[in-house]
Coordinates of C-alpha atoms in Angstrom, one line a residue:
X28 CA 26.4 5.4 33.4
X29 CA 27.7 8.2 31.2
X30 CA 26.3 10.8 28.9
X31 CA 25.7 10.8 25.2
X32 CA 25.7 13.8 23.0
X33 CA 24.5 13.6 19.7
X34 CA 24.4 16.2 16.6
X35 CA 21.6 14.2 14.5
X36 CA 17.8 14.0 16.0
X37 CA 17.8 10.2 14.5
X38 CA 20.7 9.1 16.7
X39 CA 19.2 10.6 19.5
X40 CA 15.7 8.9 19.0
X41 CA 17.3 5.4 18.0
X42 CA 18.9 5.4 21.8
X43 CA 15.7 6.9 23.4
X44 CA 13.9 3.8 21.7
X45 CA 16.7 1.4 23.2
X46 CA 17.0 2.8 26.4
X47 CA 13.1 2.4 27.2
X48 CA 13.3 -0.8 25.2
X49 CA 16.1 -2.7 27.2
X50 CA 16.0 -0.4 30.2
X51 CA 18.8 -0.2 32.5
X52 CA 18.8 3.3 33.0
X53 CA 19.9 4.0 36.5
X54 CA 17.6 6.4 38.5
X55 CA 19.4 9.5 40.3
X56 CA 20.2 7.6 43.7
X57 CA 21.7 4.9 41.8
X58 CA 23.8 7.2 39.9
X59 CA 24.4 8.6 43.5
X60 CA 25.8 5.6 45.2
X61 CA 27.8 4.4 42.1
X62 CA 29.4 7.8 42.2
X63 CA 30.0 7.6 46.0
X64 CA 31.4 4.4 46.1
X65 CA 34.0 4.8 43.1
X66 CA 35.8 7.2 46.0
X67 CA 37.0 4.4 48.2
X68 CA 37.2 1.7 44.7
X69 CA 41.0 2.1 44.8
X70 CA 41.3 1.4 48.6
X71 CA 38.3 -2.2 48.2
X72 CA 40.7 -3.4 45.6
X73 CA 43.8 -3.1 47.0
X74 CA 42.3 -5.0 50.1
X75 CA 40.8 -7.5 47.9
X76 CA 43.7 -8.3 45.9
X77 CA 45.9 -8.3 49.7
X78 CA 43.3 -10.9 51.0
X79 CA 43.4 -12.9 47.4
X80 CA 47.3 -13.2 47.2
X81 CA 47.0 -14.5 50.7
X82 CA 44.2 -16.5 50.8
X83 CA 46.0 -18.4 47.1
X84 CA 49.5 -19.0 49.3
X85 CA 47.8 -21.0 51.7
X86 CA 45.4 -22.8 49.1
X87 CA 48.9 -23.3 47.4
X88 CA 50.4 -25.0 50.3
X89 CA 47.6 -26.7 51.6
X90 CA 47.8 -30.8 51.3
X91 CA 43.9 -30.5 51.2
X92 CA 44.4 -28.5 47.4
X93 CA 45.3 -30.0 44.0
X94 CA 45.7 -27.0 42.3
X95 CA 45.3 -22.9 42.8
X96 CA 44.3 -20.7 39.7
X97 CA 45.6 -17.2 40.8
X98 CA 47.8 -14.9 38.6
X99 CA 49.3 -13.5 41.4
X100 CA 50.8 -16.9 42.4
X101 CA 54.8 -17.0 40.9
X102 CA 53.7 -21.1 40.2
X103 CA 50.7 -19.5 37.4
X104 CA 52.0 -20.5 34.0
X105 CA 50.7 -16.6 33.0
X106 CA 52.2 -15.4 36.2
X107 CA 54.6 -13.0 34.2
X108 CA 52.3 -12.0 31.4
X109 CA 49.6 -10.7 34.4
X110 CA 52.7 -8.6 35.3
X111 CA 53.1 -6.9 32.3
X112 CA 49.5 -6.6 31.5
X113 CA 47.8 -6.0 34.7
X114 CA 48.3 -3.4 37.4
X115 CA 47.5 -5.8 39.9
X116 CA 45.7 -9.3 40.4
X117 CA 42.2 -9.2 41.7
X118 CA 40.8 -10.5 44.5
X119 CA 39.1 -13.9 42.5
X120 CA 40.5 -17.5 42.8
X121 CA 39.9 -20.4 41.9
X122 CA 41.2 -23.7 43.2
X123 CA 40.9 -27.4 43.1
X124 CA 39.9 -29.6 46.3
X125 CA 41.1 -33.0 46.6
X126 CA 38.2 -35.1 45.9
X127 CA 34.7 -34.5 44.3
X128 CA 31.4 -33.4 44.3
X129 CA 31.3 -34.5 48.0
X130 CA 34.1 -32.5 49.3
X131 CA 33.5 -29.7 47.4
X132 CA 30.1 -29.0 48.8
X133 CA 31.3 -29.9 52.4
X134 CA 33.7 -27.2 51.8
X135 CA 31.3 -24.6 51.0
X136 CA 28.8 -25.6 53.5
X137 CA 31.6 -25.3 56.3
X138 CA 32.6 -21.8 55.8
X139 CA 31.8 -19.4 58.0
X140 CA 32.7 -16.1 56.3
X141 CA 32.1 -17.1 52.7
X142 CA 28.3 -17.1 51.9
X143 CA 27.4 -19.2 48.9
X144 CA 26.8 -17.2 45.9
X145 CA 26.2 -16.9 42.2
X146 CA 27.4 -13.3 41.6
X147 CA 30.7 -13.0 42.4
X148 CA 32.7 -9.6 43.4
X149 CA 31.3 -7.6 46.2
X150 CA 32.7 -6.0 49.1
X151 CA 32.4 -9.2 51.4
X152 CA 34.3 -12.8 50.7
X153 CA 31.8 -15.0 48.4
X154 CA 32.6 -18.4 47.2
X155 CA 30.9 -20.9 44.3
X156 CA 31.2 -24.4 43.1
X157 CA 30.7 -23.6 39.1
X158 CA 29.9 -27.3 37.8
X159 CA 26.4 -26.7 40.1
X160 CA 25.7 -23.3 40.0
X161 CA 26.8 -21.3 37.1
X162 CA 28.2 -23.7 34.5
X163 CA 25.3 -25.9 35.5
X164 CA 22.8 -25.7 32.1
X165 CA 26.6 -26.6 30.3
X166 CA 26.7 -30.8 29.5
X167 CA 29.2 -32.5 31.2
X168 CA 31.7 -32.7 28.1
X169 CA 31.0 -29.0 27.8
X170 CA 32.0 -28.5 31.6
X171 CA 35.0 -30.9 31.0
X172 CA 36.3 -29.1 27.6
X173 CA 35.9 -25.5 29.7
X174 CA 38.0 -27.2 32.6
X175 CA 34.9 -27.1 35.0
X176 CA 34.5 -30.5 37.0
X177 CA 33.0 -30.7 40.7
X178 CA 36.2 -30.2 42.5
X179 CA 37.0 -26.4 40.9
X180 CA 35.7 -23.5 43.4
X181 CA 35.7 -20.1 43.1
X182 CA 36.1 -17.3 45.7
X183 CA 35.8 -13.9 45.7
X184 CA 38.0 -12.2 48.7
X185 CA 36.3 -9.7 50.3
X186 CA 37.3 -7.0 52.3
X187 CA 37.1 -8.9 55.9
X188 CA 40.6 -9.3 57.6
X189 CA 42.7 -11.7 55.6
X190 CA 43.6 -13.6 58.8
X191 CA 40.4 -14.3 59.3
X192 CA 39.2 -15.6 56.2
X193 CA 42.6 -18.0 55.9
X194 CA 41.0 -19.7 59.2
X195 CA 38.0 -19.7 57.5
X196 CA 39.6 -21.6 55.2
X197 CA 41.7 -23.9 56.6
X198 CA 38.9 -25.3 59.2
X199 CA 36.9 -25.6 55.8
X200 CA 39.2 -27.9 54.0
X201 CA 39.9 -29.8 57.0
X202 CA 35.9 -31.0 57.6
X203 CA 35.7 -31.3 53.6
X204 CA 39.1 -33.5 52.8
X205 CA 40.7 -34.7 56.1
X206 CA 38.0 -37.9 56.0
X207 CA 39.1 -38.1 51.6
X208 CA 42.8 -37.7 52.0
X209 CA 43.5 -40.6 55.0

């Protein structure tokens, strides 16, 4: 959303074309509730990135996890360059179950908190299994070369009390891997 001005009538017809050719053009109330809700942004991300960092530590300590992708973690191999780069981590991360396809979707079909999604980022916690949802149309060497294989999930950390999405959590990996790691 924005505004553009224009000096030459051709510009300004060339963007009327395109913006009735490839629409999205926001109405008014759109325009409304993107305005209203960029006054609390600041407070959603900090709470996001607060739930992230601790929702990574206990993926990072779990014996159910082989790996945690989170540049808030000190153990990232970018950890320091995220420091210098970023004001702040996110609230997105990606880790690594112990096992496969199978414990991956037992995972996701145990949480409570998380709902399954596609489209990751909004206020509440969200979590996907990219080798079957959106890396899917990719060929398996593809997936492979990009790092993608059935035991890499993504969550999105919502806005929910961290506490209660760890337990979320940890009663997740436990039905997924406990059976896979004895």
């Amino acid at each position: 959303m924005g505004i553009a001005l224009v000096s030459k009538f051709s510009i300004y017809e060339k963007l009327k074309f395109l913006q009735n050719a490839i629409g999205g053009v926001p109405s008014p109330f759109d325009c409304y509730l993107a305005h209203r809700g960029l006054k609390t942004l600041h407070l959603r991300m900090k709470q996001h990135e607060a739930n992230a960092i601790r929702v990574a530590s206990i993926l990072e300590s779990s014996p159910f996890v082989k790996s945690v992708i989170y540049p808030g973690l000190q153990s990232h191999p970018q950890h320091q360059l995220a420091k210098r780069q970023q004001n702040g981590f996110g609230g997105m991360v990606s880790f690594r179950i112990k096992g496969g396809l199978k414990e991956s979707n037992t995972f996701l079909a145990s949480l409570k908190l998380f709902a399954l999604a596609e489209s990751l980022g909004g206020v509440e916690s969200l979590a996907e299994l990219p080798a079957i949802m959106t890396h899917a149309s990719l060929t398996p060497e593809a997936r492979k070369e990009l790092g993608v294989d059935e035991s890499l999930i993504r969550l999105s950390c919502g806005i929910e009390e961290s506490e209660d999405l760890v337990e979320d959590i940890k009663q997740a990996l436990e039905k997924a891997v406990l059976g896979y790691s004895k």
